[in-house]
Amino acid sequence: MVHRGVIVAVLFSVLAIPIDAGVTYRFTRKSTAALQSTSGGRVWIDGDRKRIKLDPDPTNPRTHDVTIIADGKTTFINLQNRTYFNEQKKPPQAIRTGTSSLFHLPWASDGIQGRPKISYRAAGAGPLLGEHATTKHLIQFSYRLKGEMEGTPLKGEVEATVTVATAPALAAGDDRSFVRTGFHEIDDELIRMLSAMEGMVVSYEISVGRKLEGGPMITQTTTSFIDEWKTIDVDASLFTVPADLVFQQPVYGFPGAETVR
């Protein structure tokens, strides 16, 4: 099970990128999917050092609340039980996690039928991020699906619109994987289009409509944006682990279950 805190932290590997001057900003992520959610937090950046602090969420037993990227390593802090651990390797990717689940229909296996349609167009100027101008981009795609459930063949359709705003004056991050379908026919083109966008990703909206053949279209939306952008002198202590914290490897879903001496 992937918790919302993990997803947001991954999201910020996209948004929190090295910038010459010290900056801080907030981020917000909202979803109208089956498990509706709103999450967010604050980021501080100074050179190649980053601190990401998630907003409190007592309903989410996440493994960490703070991520610190500094001195060539990534450290995660759990503020609830005052522990920390270091990233050793990326957790195995679960099938259909994050936004990828939006692009499938509810059966065990499915595949694209025929040739998908996908297009890109520039969409003019976006809202300012502090003093930085932004540019909007629009990607649209659609495809038909076929699958089987308990021996019964099923068909469906998916159509999606992805709206992205980038700030060309700010350095771009390497990771543009905030939207993936799990189908290489679509994802190869998404990677190419997203990688060609100049500058830092400052917001996106993913709107996905799905329907079974003959049924109604159900649309779900995921949005993410950053604001409160400020240039500041960042306190170096933000990138260090407090001395009173205890090192502890997490047990996902049950933080604090096992302590490493």
mmCIF file of C-alpha atoms in Angstrom:
data_model
loop_
_atom_site.group_PDB
_atom_site.id
_atom_site.type_symbol
_atom_site.label_atom_id
_atom_site.label_comp_id
_atom_site.label_asym_id
_atom_site.label_seq_id
_atom_site.Cartn_x
_atom_site.Cartn_y
_atom_site.Cartn_z
ATOM 1 C CA MET A 1 0.000 0.000 0.000
ATOM 2 C CA VAL A 2 1.409 3.402 -0.928
ATOM 3 C CA HIS A 3 0.404 6.169 1.488
ATOM 4 C CA ARG A 4 -0.367 9.721 0.423
ATOM 5 C CA GLY A 5 2.720 11.008 2.233
ATOM 6 C CA VAL A 6 4.951 8.793 0.068
ATOM 7 C CA ILE A 7 3.206 9.977 -3.092
ATOM 8 C CA VAL A 8 3.603 13.636 -2.176
ATOM 9 C CA ALA A 9 7.271 13.165 -1.353
ATOM 10 C CA VAL A 10 7.782 11.556 -4.753
ATOM 11 C CA LEU A 11 5.906 14.416 -6.322
ATOM 12 C CA PHE A 12 8.391 16.843 -4.780
ATOM 13 C CA SER A 13 11.308 15.112 -6.384
ATOM 14 C CA VAL A 14 9.763 16.693 -9.470
ATOM 15 C CA LEU A 15 9.115 20.152 -8.057
ATOM 16 C CA ALA A 16 11.949 20.650 -5.560
ATOM 17 C CA ILE A 17 15.001 21.118 -7.767
ATOM 18 C CA PRO A 18 18.364 22.864 -7.302
ATOM 19 C CA ILE A 19 18.087 26.652 -7.605
ATOM 20 C CA ASP A 20 20.948 29.182 -7.284
ATOM 21 C CA ALA A 21 19.352 31.370 -4.568
ATOM 22 C CA GLY A 22 17.707 30.106 -1.383
ATOM 23 C CA VAL A 23 13.945 29.809 -1.809
ATOM 24 C CA THR A 24 10.896 28.514 -0.003
ATOM 25 C CA TYR A 25 7.416 27.713 -1.290
ATOM 26 C CA ARG A 26 4.278 25.742 -0.491
ATOM 27 C CA PHE A 27 2.754 22.942 -2.539
ATOM 28 C CA THR A 28 -0.771 21.559 -2.625
ATOM 29 C CA ARG A 29 -2.108 18.394 -4.229
ATOM 30 C CA LYS A 30 -5.810 17.564 -4.596
ATOM 31 C CA SER A 31 -7.577 14.536 -5.997
ATOM 32 C CA THR A 32 -11.244 13.850 -6.773
ATOM 33 C CA ALA A 33 -10.585 10.124 -7.264
ATOM 34 C CA ALA A 34 -12.363 7.446 -5.200
ATOM 35 C CA LEU A 35 -10.273 8.303 -2.123
ATOM 36 C CA GLN A 36 -10.641 12.077 -2.288
ATOM 37 C CA SER A 37 -7.727 13.840 -0.686
ATOM 38 C CA THR A 38 -5.955 17.145 -0.198
ATOM 39 C CA SER A 39 -2.333 17.198 0.889
ATOM 40 C CA GLY A 40 0.519 19.642 0.884
ATOM 41 C CA GLY A 41 3.521 21.055 2.650
ATOM 42 C CA ARG A 42 6.465 23.436 2.442
ATOM 43 C CA VAL A 43 9.833 23.201 0.698
ATOM 44 C CA TRP A 44 13.119 24.971 1.415
ATOM 45 C CA ILE A 45 15.962 24.883 -1.135
ATOM 46 C CA ASP A 46 19.526 26.153 -0.831
ATOM 47 C CA GLY A 47 21.770 25.089 -3.698
ATOM 48 C CA ASP A 48 21.532 21.304 -3.939
ATOM 49 C CA ARG A 49 20.066 20.943 -0.426
ATOM 50 C CA LYS A 50 16.324 20.505 0.024
ATOM 51 C CA ARG A 51 13.901 20.086 2.925
ATOM 52 C CA ILE A 52 10.309 18.965 2.340
ATOM 53 C CA LYS A 53 7.904 19.111 5.291
ATOM 54 C CA LEU A 54 4.427 17.641 4.839
ATOM 55 C CA ASP A 55 1.409 19.204 6.505
ATOM 56 C CA PRO A 56 0.100 17.287 9.559
ATOM 57 C CA ASP A 57 -2.354 14.504 8.703
ATOM 58 C CA PRO A 58 -3.472 12.390 11.695
ATOM 59 C CA THR A 59 -5.528 10.147 9.378
ATOM 60 C CA ASN A 60 -2.449 8.998 7.443
ATOM 61 C CA PRO A 61 0.009 6.663 9.258
ATOM 62 C CA ARG A 62 2.878 7.604 6.961
ATOM 63 C CA THR A 63 6.464 6.555 7.538
ATOM 64 C CA HIS A 64 7.834 10.114 7.438
ATOM 65 C CA ASP A 65 6.820 13.767 7.638
ATOM 66 C CA VAL A 66 10.073 15.433 6.570
ATOM 67 C CA THR A 67 12.505 14.654 3.755
ATOM 68 C CA ILE A 68 16.029 16.131 3.770
ATOM 69 C CA ILE A 69 18.247 15.886 0.709
ATOM 70 C CA ALA A 70 21.779 17.058 1.530
ATOM 71 C CA ASP A 71 25.409 15.930 1.370
ATOM 72 C CA GLY A 72 24.624 13.315 -1.264
ATOM 73 C CA LYS A 73 22.019 11.411 0.755
ATOM 74 C CA THR A 74 18.289 11.462 1.494
ATOM 75 C CA THR A 75 17.006 11.269 5.075
ATOM 76 C CA PHE A 76 13.397 10.788 6.183
ATOM 77 C CA ILE A 77 12.130 12.018 9.568
ATOM 78 C CA ASN A 78 9.040 10.815 11.405
ATOM 79 C CA LEU A 79 7.954 13.689 13.647
ATOM 80 C CA GLN A 80 5.288 11.582 15.351
ATOM 81 C CA ASN A 81 7.692 9.141 17.007
ATOM 82 C CA ARG A 82 10.870 11.261 16.705
ATOM 83 C CA THR A 83 12.783 8.813 14.515
ATOM 84 C CA TYR A 84 14.649 8.994 11.212
ATOM 85 C CA PHE A 85 16.006 6.674 8.524
ATOM 86 C CA ASN A 86 18.100 7.017 5.387
ATOM 87 C CA GLU A 87 17.118 6.065 1.869
ATOM 88 C CA GLN A 88 18.846 2.834 0.901
ATOM 89 C CA LYS A 89 17.008 1.894 -2.250
ATOM 90 C CA LYS A 90 13.792 2.840 -3.941
ATOM 91 C CA PRO A 91 10.813 0.748 -2.780
ATOM 92 C CA PRO A 92 9.444 -1.684 -5.351
ATOM 93 C CA GLN A 93 6.920 -0.014 -7.607
ATOM 94 C CA ALA A 94 3.419 -1.317 -7.006
ATOM 95 C CA ILE A 95 1.240 -1.866 -10.034
ATOM 96 C CA ARG A 96 -1.169 0.972 -10.765
ATOM 97 C CA THR A 97 -0.168 3.330 -7.978
ATOM 98 C CA GLY A 98 -0.505 7.092 -8.027
ATOM 99 C CA THR A 99 -2.007 8.503 -11.193
ATOM 100 C CA SER A 100 -1.516 5.295 -13.249
ATOM 101 C CA SER A 101 -4.640 3.717 -11.714
ATOM 102 C CA LEU A 102 -6.733 6.470 -13.303
ATOM 103 C CA PHE A 103 -5.959 5.214 -16.799
ATOM 104 C CA HIS A 104 -7.293 1.664 -16.398
ATOM 105 C CA LEU A 105 -10.726 0.149 -16.068
ATOM 106 C CA PRO A 106 -11.646 -2.008 -13.028
ATOM 107 C CA TRP A 107 -10.610 -5.454 -14.160
ATOM 108 C CA ALA A 108 -7.576 -7.597 -13.508
ATOM 109 C CA SER A 109 -5.900 -7.046 -16.883
ATOM 110 C CA ASP A 110 -6.485 -4.755 -19.809
ATOM 111 C CA GLY A 111 -4.722 -3.549 -22.939
ATOM 112 C CA ILE A 112 -5.058 -0.873 -25.574
ATOM 113 C CA GLN A 113 -7.133 -1.801 -28.603
ATOM 114 C CA GLY A 114 -6.092 -0.135 -31.837
ATOM 115 C CA ARG A 115 -3.965 2.998 -32.091
ATOM 116 C CA PRO A 116 -4.191 5.649 -29.335
ATOM 117 C CA LYS A 117 -4.518 9.357 -30.178
ATOM 118 C CA ILE A 118 -2.204 11.858 -28.476
ATOM 119 C CA SER A 119 -1.502 15.527 -29.180
ATOM 120 C CA TYR A 120 0.358 18.514 -27.730
ATOM 121 C CA ARG A 121 -0.121 22.257 -28.080
ATOM 122 C CA ALA A 122 1.240 25.362 -26.397
ATOM 123 C CA ALA A 123 -1.509 27.059 -24.383
ATOM 124 C CA GLY A 124 -0.112 30.573 -23.837
ATOM 125 C CA ALA A 125 1.006 32.315 -20.661
ATOM 126 C CA GLY A 126 0.261 30.919 -17.224
ATOM 127 C CA PRO A 127 0.029 32.687 -13.834
ATOM 128 C CA LEU A 128 3.133 34.326 -12.370
ATOM 129 C CA LEU A 129 5.179 32.399 -9.805
ATOM 130 C CA GLY A 130 6.561 35.267 -7.734
ATOM 131 C CA GLU A 131 8.345 37.373 -10.341
ATOM 132 C CA HIS A 132 8.721 34.434 -12.743
ATOM 133 C CA ALA A 133 6.602 34.093 -15.879
ATOM 134 C CA THR A 134 5.112 30.681 -16.679
ATOM 135 C CA THR A 135 4.054 28.919 -19.852
ATOM 136 C CA LYS A 136 1.079 26.564 -20.174
ATOM 137 C CA HIS A 137 1.136 23.299 -22.115
ATOM 138 C CA LEU A 138 -1.770 21.055 -23.075
ATOM 139 C CA ILE A 139 -1.546 17.314 -23.768
ATOM 140 C CA GLN A 140 -4.641 15.346 -24.775
ATOM 141 C CA PHE A 141 -4.952 11.642 -25.488
ATOM 142 C CA SER A 142 -7.568 8.928 -25.813
ATOM 143 C CA TYR A 143 -7.658 5.187 -26.435
ATOM 144 C CA ARG A 144 -9.910 2.140 -26.333
ATOM 145 C CA LEU A 145 -9.381 -0.697 -23.877
ATOM 146 C CA LYS A 146 -10.176 -4.368 -23.992
ATOM 147 C CA GLY A 147 -10.018 -6.880 -21.161
ATOM 148 C CA GLU A 148 -11.689 -9.818 -19.496
ATOM 149 C CA MET A 149 -13.346 -10.429 -16.144
ATOM 150 C CA GLU A 150 -14.261 -13.975 -15.070
ATOM 151 C CA GLY A 151 -14.328 -15.104 -18.690
ATOM 152 C CA THR A 152 -16.468 -12.202 -19.902
ATOM 153 C CA PRO A 153 -14.841 -9.905 -22.497
ATOM 154 C CA LEU A 154 -15.119 -6.200 -21.684
ATOM 155 C CA LYS A 155 -14.370 -3.009 -23.585
ATOM 156 C CA GLY A 156 -14.015 0.610 -22.531
ATOM 157 C CA GLU A 157 -12.658 4.034 -23.366
ATOM 158 C CA VAL A 158 -10.301 6.495 -21.689
ATOM 159 C CA GLU A 159 -9.780 10.156 -22.555
ATOM 160 C CA ALA A 160 -7.441 12.512 -20.714
ATOM 161 C CA THR A 161 -6.276 16.111 -20.657
ATOM 162 C CA VAL A 162 -3.024 17.102 -18.937
ATOM 163 C CA THR A 163 -2.418 20.825 -18.396
ATOM 164 C CA VAL A 164 1.088 21.785 -17.248
ATOM 165 C CA ALA A 165 2.619 25.161 -16.327
ATOM 166 C CA THR A 166 6.398 25.605 -16.400
ATOM 167 C CA ALA A 167 8.659 28.518 -15.428
ATOM 168 C CA PRO A 168 11.312 28.759 -18.187
ATOM 169 C CA ALA A 169 13.624 30.953 -16.051
ATOM 170 C CA LEU A 170 13.927 28.239 -13.367
ATOM 171 C CA ALA A 171 16.024 25.113 -13.774
ATOM 172 C CA ALA A 172 14.149 21.986 -14.792
ATOM 173 C CA GLY A 173 14.251 18.793 -12.762
ATOM 174 C CA ASP A 174 15.133 15.429 -14.272
ATOM 175 C CA ASP A 175 11.895 13.695 -13.257
ATOM 176 C CA ARG A 176 8.760 14.376 -15.320
ATOM 177 C CA SER A 177 6.958 11.198 -14.273
ATOM 178 C CA PHE A 178 3.988 12.781 -12.474
ATOM 179 C CA VAL A 179 1.689 11.341 -15.149
ATOM 180 C CA ARG A 180 2.100 7.763 -16.364
ATOM 181 C CA THR A 181 -0.552 5.395 -17.693
ATOM 182 C CA GLY A 182 1.282 2.086 -17.559
ATOM 183 C CA PHE A 183 0.864 1.690 -21.340
ATOM 184 C CA HIS A 184 4.102 2.201 -23.277
ATOM 185 C CA GLU A 185 2.155 3.337 -26.347
ATOM 186 C CA ILE A 186 1.120 6.435 -24.381
ATOM 187 C CA ASP A 187 3.974 6.802 -21.900
ATOM 188 C CA ASP A 188 6.744 6.944 -24.522
ATOM 189 C CA GLU A 189 5.035 9.973 -26.067
ATOM 190 C CA LEU A 190 4.298 11.533 -22.668
ATOM 191 C CA ILE A 191 7.973 11.316 -21.718
ATOM 192 C CA ARG A 192 8.998 12.950 -24.992
ATOM 193 C CA MET A 193 6.459 15.788 -24.694
ATOM 194 C CA LEU A 194 7.071 16.496 -20.999
ATOM 195 C CA SER A 195 10.847 16.392 -21.414
ATOM 196 C CA ALA A 196 10.647 19.010 -24.177
ATOM 197 C CA MET A 197 8.947 21.554 -21.861
ATOM 198 C CA GLU A 198 11.380 24.270 -20.848
ATOM 199 C CA GLY A 199 11.891 25.112 -17.178
ATOM 200 C CA MET A 200 10.539 24.032 -13.816
ATOM 201 C CA VAL A 201 7.116 22.391 -13.493
ATOM 202 C CA VAL A 202 5.102 24.646 -11.154
ATOM 203 C CA SER A 203 1.613 23.170 -11.582
ATOM 204 C CA TYR A 204 -0.352 20.498 -13.381
ATOM 205 C CA GLU A 205 -3.888 19.208 -13.731
ATOM 206 C CA ILE A 206 -4.673 15.673 -14.873
ATOM 207 C CA SER A 207 -8.297 15.126 -15.898
ATOM 208 C CA VAL A 208 -9.196 11.541 -16.829
ATOM 209 C CA GLY A 209 -12.533 10.244 -18.124
ATOM 210 C CA ARG A 210 -13.234 6.482 -18.148
ATOM 211 C CA LYS A 211 -16.222 4.437 -19.207
ATOM 212 C CA LEU A 212 -17.233 0.885 -19.920
ATOM 213 C CA GLU A 213 -18.720 0.305 -23.355
ATOM 214 C CA GLY A 214 -22.294 1.582 -23.290
ATOM 215 C CA GLY A 215 -21.907 3.174 -19.871
ATOM 216 C CA PRO A 216 -21.489 6.764 -18.613
ATOM 217 C CA MET A 217 -18.176 8.607 -18.623
ATOM 218 C CA ILE A 218 -16.736 9.083 -15.113
ATOM 219 C CA THR A 219 -14.181 11.886 -14.806
ATOM 220 C CA GLN A 220 -11.598 12.269 -12.044
ATOM 221 C CA THR A 221 -9.072 15.059 -11.590
ATOM 222 C CA THR A 222 -5.720 15.394 -9.858
ATOM 223 C CA THR A 223 -4.169 18.841 -9.432
ATOM 224 C CA SER A 224 -0.880 20.036 -8.009
ATOM 225 C CA PHE A 225 0.490 23.560 -7.701
ATOM 226 C CA ILE A 226 3.053 25.604 -5.809
ATOM 227 C CA ASP A 227 2.676 29.123 -4.420
ATOM 228 C CA GLU A 228 4.021 31.463 -1.725
ATOM 229 C CA TRP A 229 7.328 31.518 -3.621
ATOM 230 C CA LYS A 230 9.953 33.582 -1.737
ATOM 231 C CA THR A 231 13.688 34.153 -2.092
ATOM 232 C CA ILE A 232 15.247 33.879 1.389
ATOM 233 C CA ASP A 233 18.392 33.068 3.354
ATOM 234 C CA VAL A 234 17.778 29.457 4.347
ATOM 235 C CA ASP A 235 18.880 28.399 7.846
ATOM 236 C CA ALA A 236 21.486 25.608 7.484
ATOM 237 C CA SER A 237 19.970 23.741 10.473
ATOM 238 C CA LEU A 238 16.966 22.835 8.316
ATOM 239 C CA PHE A 239 19.173 20.323 6.485
ATOM 240 C CA THR A 240 20.433 18.486 9.580
ATOM 241 C CA VAL A 241 18.829 15.788 11.727
ATOM 242 C CA PRO A 242 18.106 16.942 15.321
ATOM 243 C CA ALA A 243 20.360 15.207 17.857
ATOM 244 C CA ASP A 244 17.446 13.875 19.943
ATOM 245 C CA LEU A 245 16.028 11.727 17.115
ATOM 246 C CA VAL A 246 16.528 7.937 17.095
ATOM 247 C CA PHE A 247 17.568 6.006 13.990
ATOM 248 C CA GLN A 248 14.868 3.500 13.057
ATOM 249 C CA GLN A 249 14.027 1.640 9.883
ATOM 250 C CA PRO A 250 10.295 1.923 9.107
ATOM 251 C CA VAL A 251 7.762 -0.850 8.736
ATOM 252 C CA TYR A 252 5.490 0.534 6.048
ATOM 253 C CA GLY A 253 2.018 1.205 7.381
ATOM 254 C CA PHE A 254 3.177 0.699 10.976
ATOM 255 C CA PRO A 255 5.810 3.355 11.826
ATOM 256 C CA GLY A 256 7.793 2.660 14.960
ATOM 257 C CA ALA A 257 7.277 -1.111 14.945
ATOM 258 C CA GLU A 258 10.965 -1.975 14.820
ATOM 259 C CA THR A 259 14.000 -0.113 16.141
ATOM 260 C CA VAL A 260 17.502 -0.683 14.767
ATOM 261 C CA ARG A 261 20.176 -0.432 17.475
#
